[in-house]
PDB file of C-alpha atoms and ligand atoms in Angstrom:
ATOM      1  CA  MET A1095      -7.101  46.724   1.133  1.00 81.00           C
ATOM      2  CA  GLY A1096      -7.450  47.540   4.827  1.00 85.00           C
ATOM      3  CA  GLY A1097      -5.076  46.527   7.599  1.00 89.00           C
ATOM      4  CA  HIS A1098      -1.346  47.124   7.689  1.00 92.00           C
ATOM      5  CA  ARG A1099       0.315  47.009   4.274  1.00 92.00           C
ATOM      6  CA  SER A1100       3.817  47.521   2.997  1.00 91.00           C
ATOM      7  CA  ALA A1101       4.492  49.633  -0.099  1.00 89.00           C
ATOM      8  CA  GLU A1102       5.373  46.327  -1.851  1.00 88.00           C
ATOM      9  CA  ASP A1103       1.933  44.908  -0.918  1.00 90.00           C
ATOM     10  CA  ILE A1104       0.236  47.994  -2.373  1.00 91.00           C
ATOM     11  CA  ALA A1105       2.328  47.876  -5.565  1.00 90.00           C
ATOM     12  CA  GLY A1106       1.558  44.148  -5.922  1.00 91.00           C
ATOM     13  CA  GLU A1107      -2.177  44.668  -5.443  1.00 91.00           C
ATOM     14  CA  LEU A1108      -2.228  47.509  -8.001  1.00 91.00           C
ATOM     15  CA  LYS A1109      -0.410  45.278 -10.495  1.00 90.00           C
ATOM     16  CA  ARG A1110      -2.923  42.450  -9.931  1.00 93.00           C
ATOM     17  CA  SER A1111      -5.826  44.820 -10.485  1.00 92.00           C
ATOM     18  CA  GLY A1112      -4.256  45.941 -13.777  1.00 92.00           C
ATOM     19  CA  ALA A1113      -3.157  49.447 -12.719  1.00 88.00           C
ATOM     20  CA  ARG A1114       0.099  50.574 -14.302  1.00 82.00           C
ATOM     21  CA  LEU A1115       1.941  52.455 -11.603  1.00 83.00           C
ATOM     22  CA  ALA A1116       5.700  52.491 -11.079  1.00 85.00           C
ATOM     23  CA  ARG A1117       6.903  51.405  -7.654  1.00 84.00           C
ATOM     24  CA  GLY A1118       8.375  54.886  -7.110  1.00 90.00           C
ATOM     25  CA  SER A1119       4.927  56.399  -7.679  1.00 92.00           C
ATOM     26  CA  VAL A1120       3.487  54.132  -4.992  1.00 91.00           C
ATOM     27  CA  TYR A1121       6.118  55.341  -2.510  1.00 90.00           C
ATOM     28  CA  ASN A1122       5.506  58.984  -3.487  1.00 93.00           C
ATOM     29  CA  SER A1123       1.725  58.609  -3.160  1.00 92.00           C
ATOM     30  CA  VAL A1124       2.014  56.954   0.243  1.00 92.00           C
ATOM     31  CA  ALA A1125       4.409  59.707   1.392  1.00 91.00           C
ATOM     32  CA  ALA A1126       1.971  62.412   0.227  1.00 93.00           C
ATOM     33  CA  LEU A1127      -0.981  60.723   1.957  1.00 91.00           C
ATOM     34  CA  ARG A1128       1.133  60.370   5.074  1.00 88.00           C
ATOM     35  CA  SER A1129       2.089  64.053   5.215  1.00 88.00           C
ATOM     36  CA  ALA A1130      -1.583  64.934   4.682  1.00 88.00           C
ATOM     37  CA  GLY A1131      -2.398  62.826   7.767  1.00 84.00           C
ATOM     38  CA  LEU A1132      -4.528  60.322   5.823  1.00 88.00           C
ATOM     39  CA  VAL A1133      -2.126  57.422   6.142  1.00 91.00           C
ATOM     40  CA  MET A1134      -0.217  56.274   9.184  1.00 89.00           C
ATOM     41  CA  ALA A1135       3.136  54.509   9.062  1.00 88.00           C
ATOM     42  CA  ALA A1136       4.260  51.870  11.528  1.00 86.00           C
ATOM     43  CA  ASP A1137       7.885  50.832  11.634  1.00 79.00           C
ATOM     44  CA  THR A1138       7.323  47.237  12.685  1.00 80.00           C
ATOM     45  CA  GLY A1139      10.616  45.524  12.082  1.00 75.00           C
ATOM     46  CA  PRO A1140      13.976  45.689  10.384  1.00 76.00           C
ATOM     47  CA  GLY A1141      13.429  47.448   7.088  1.00 75.00           C
ATOM     48  CA  ARG A1142       9.695  46.990   7.196  1.00 79.00           C
ATOM     49  CA  THR A1143       7.367  49.970   7.217  1.00 87.00           C
ATOM     50  CA  LEU A1144       3.661  49.239   7.064  1.00 92.00           C
ATOM     51  CA  TYR A1145       1.011  51.771   6.082  1.00 92.00           C
ATOM     52  CA  GLU A1146      -2.648  51.975   6.932  1.00 93.00           C
ATOM     53  CA  ALA A1147      -5.530  54.362   6.446  1.00 89.00           C
ATOM     54  CA  SER A1148      -5.557  56.221   9.753  1.00 78.00           C
ATOM     55  CA  ASP A1149      -8.547  57.573  11.620  1.00 77.00           C
ATOM     56  CA  MET A1150      -7.242  57.350  15.175  1.00 83.00           C
ATOM     57  CA  TRP A1151      -3.711  57.661  16.457  1.00 86.00           C
ATOM     58  CA  HIS A1152      -2.587  54.326  17.897  1.00 91.00           C
ATOM     59  CA  HIS A1153       0.396  52.097  18.511  1.00 92.00           C
ATOM     60  CA  HIS A1154       1.305  48.574  17.398  1.00 93.00           C
ATOM     61  CA  PHE A1155       2.071  45.206  18.919  1.00 94.00           C
ATOM     62  CA  VAL A1156       4.314  43.047  16.727  1.00 93.00           C
ATOM     63  CA  CYS A1157       4.501  39.300  17.358  1.00 94.00           C
ATOM     64  CA  ARG A1158       8.080  38.070  17.151  1.00 92.00           C
ATOM     65  CA  VAL A1159       6.893  34.550  16.252  1.00 93.00           C
ATOM     66  CA  CYS A1160       4.402  35.064  13.403  1.00 93.00           C
ATOM     67  CA  GLY A1161       5.035  38.746  12.641  1.00 90.00           C
ATOM     68  CA  SER A1162       1.368  39.721  13.014  1.00 91.00           C
ATOM     69  CA  VAL A1163       0.646  43.387  13.718  1.00 93.00           C
ATOM     70  CA  THR A1164      -2.105  44.306  16.179  1.00 93.00           C
ATOM     71  CA  ASP A1165      -3.363  47.809  16.892  1.00 93.00           C
ATOM     72  CA  VAL A1166      -2.840  49.025  20.449  1.00 94.00           C
ATOM     73  CA  GLU A1167      -4.973  51.877  21.723  1.00 92.00           C
ATOM     74  CA  CYS A1168      -3.045  55.002  22.669  1.00 91.00           C
ATOM     75  CA  VAL A1169      -3.673  56.078  26.262  1.00 86.00           C
ATOM     76  CA  THR A1170      -4.104  59.721  25.306  1.00 87.00           C
ATOM     77  CA  GLY A1171      -5.383  59.144  21.748  1.00 81.00           C
ATOM     78  CA  GLU A1172      -3.520  62.158  20.448  1.00 82.00           C
ATOM     79  CA  LYS A1173      -0.015  63.107  19.416  1.00 85.00           C
ATOM     80  CA  PRO A1174       2.412  63.264  21.072  1.00 91.00           C
ATOM     81  CA  CYS A1175       1.620  60.907  23.942  1.00 90.00           C
ATOM     82  CA  LEU A1176       5.289  60.965  25.000  1.00 91.00           C
ATOM     83  CA  GLU A1177       7.776  63.804  24.999  1.00 91.00           C
ATOM     84  CA  ALA A1178      11.446  63.291  24.137  1.00 93.00           C
ATOM     85  CA  GLU A1179      13.617  64.678  26.925  1.00 94.00           C
ATOM     86  CA  ILE A1180      15.736  66.818  24.648  1.00 95.00           C
ATOM     87  CA  PRO A1181      16.037  70.473  25.643  1.00 95.00           C
ATOM     88  CA  SER A1182      14.314  72.849  23.200  1.00 95.00           C
ATOM     89  CA  ALA A1183      13.080  69.953  21.020  1.00 95.00           C
ATOM     90  CA  ARG A1184       9.441  69.935  20.002  1.00 95.00           C
ATOM     91  CA  THR A1185       8.083  66.376  19.858  1.00 94.00           C
ATOM     92  CA  GLU A1186       5.384  66.008  17.205  1.00 91.00           C
ATOM     93  CA  GLU A1187       4.638  62.335  17.595  1.00 88.00           C
ATOM     94  CA  ALA A1188       5.848  59.298  19.516  1.00 90.00           C
ATOM     95  CA  GLN A1189       5.076  55.882  18.151  1.00 88.00           C
ATOM     96  CA  VAL A1190       5.441  52.933  20.490  1.00 90.00           C
ATOM     97  CA  ILE A1191       6.147  49.474  19.071  1.00 91.00           C
ATOM     98  CA  PHE A1192       5.315  46.706  21.526  1.00 94.00           C
ATOM     99  CA  ARG A1193       7.102  43.422  20.799  1.00 93.00           C
ATOM    100  CA  GLY A1194       6.268  40.016  22.180  1.00 95.00           C
ATOM    101  CA  VAL A1195       4.172  36.940  21.475  1.00 96.00           C
ATOM    102  CA  CYS A1196       0.599  37.325  20.218  1.00 96.00           C
ATOM    103  CA  PRO A1197      -2.339  35.391  21.766  1.00 95.00           C
ATOM    104  CA  SER A1198      -2.478  32.700  19.066  1.00 94.00           C
ATOM    105  CA  CYS A1199       1.275  32.044  19.257  1.00 95.00           C
ATOM    106  CA  THR A1200       1.035  31.917  23.060  1.00 92.00           C
ATOM    107  CA  GLU A1201      -1.700  29.261  22.640  1.00 86.00           C
ATOM    108  CA  ASP A1202       0.471  27.257  20.221  1.00 79.00           C
ATOM    109  CA  SER A1203       3.465  27.203  22.522  1.00 74.00           C
ATOM    110  CA  ARG A1204       1.357  25.657  25.295  1.00 70.00           C
ATOM    111  CA  GLY A1205       0.712  22.443  23.364  1.00 61.00           C
ATOM    112  CA  VAL A1206       3.852  22.230  21.243  1.00 54.00           C
ATOM    113  CA  ALA A1207       7.288  22.930  22.684  1.00 50.00           C
ATOM    114  CA  THR A1208       8.826  24.133  19.442  1.00 51.00           C
ATOM    115  CA  ARG A1209       7.187  25.905  16.567  1.00 50.00           C
ATOM    116  CA  ARG A1210       8.807  25.405  13.204  1.00 53.00           C
ATOM    117  CA  PRO A1211       8.216  28.097  10.611  1.00 55.00           C
ATOM    118  CA  THR A1212       5.971  26.894   7.805  1.00 54.00           C
ATOM    119  CA  PRO A1213       8.057  26.387   4.654  1.00 54.00           C
ATOM    120  CA  GLY A1214       7.351  29.175   2.197  1.00 51.00           C
ATOM    121  CA  ALA A1215       5.470  31.330   4.703  1.00 49.00           C
ATOM    122  CA  ARG A1216       6.291  34.995   4.269  1.00 50.00           C
ATOM    123  CA  ARG A1217       5.093  36.255   7.606  1.00 50.00           C
TER     124      ARG A1217
HETATM  125 ZN1   ZN B1250       2.017  35.436  16.621  1.00 53.54          ZN
HETATM  126 ZN1   ZN B1251      -2.553  50.096  13.058  1.00 53.54          ZN
END
């Protein structure tokens, strides 16, 4: 599928392609792939975790207007790029979520003062 997908997206796509897989199995598979380092999880909003096939450690920019998720290069490119200042704690990874307005929504707001959400749009 590519890109950033929720477990619901993956379950939906499997259903469309005719695969019979319980939702719980999708979550378990994603969790296994994640612990094997083959899938990366991005916590991009309230209750929304998106997964993607990972090849390079990176961060995410989430647009607060349209909800789009854009990859942001990590300055060090390896984990952890930040250390938690907790005595005796060993930081394994630090994921940064940047929030703001994406380029296309910035463009939109120049011409139109208010942007109404499209009826029925999910993201
Ligand atoms: Zn946007
Ligand atoms: Zn990403």
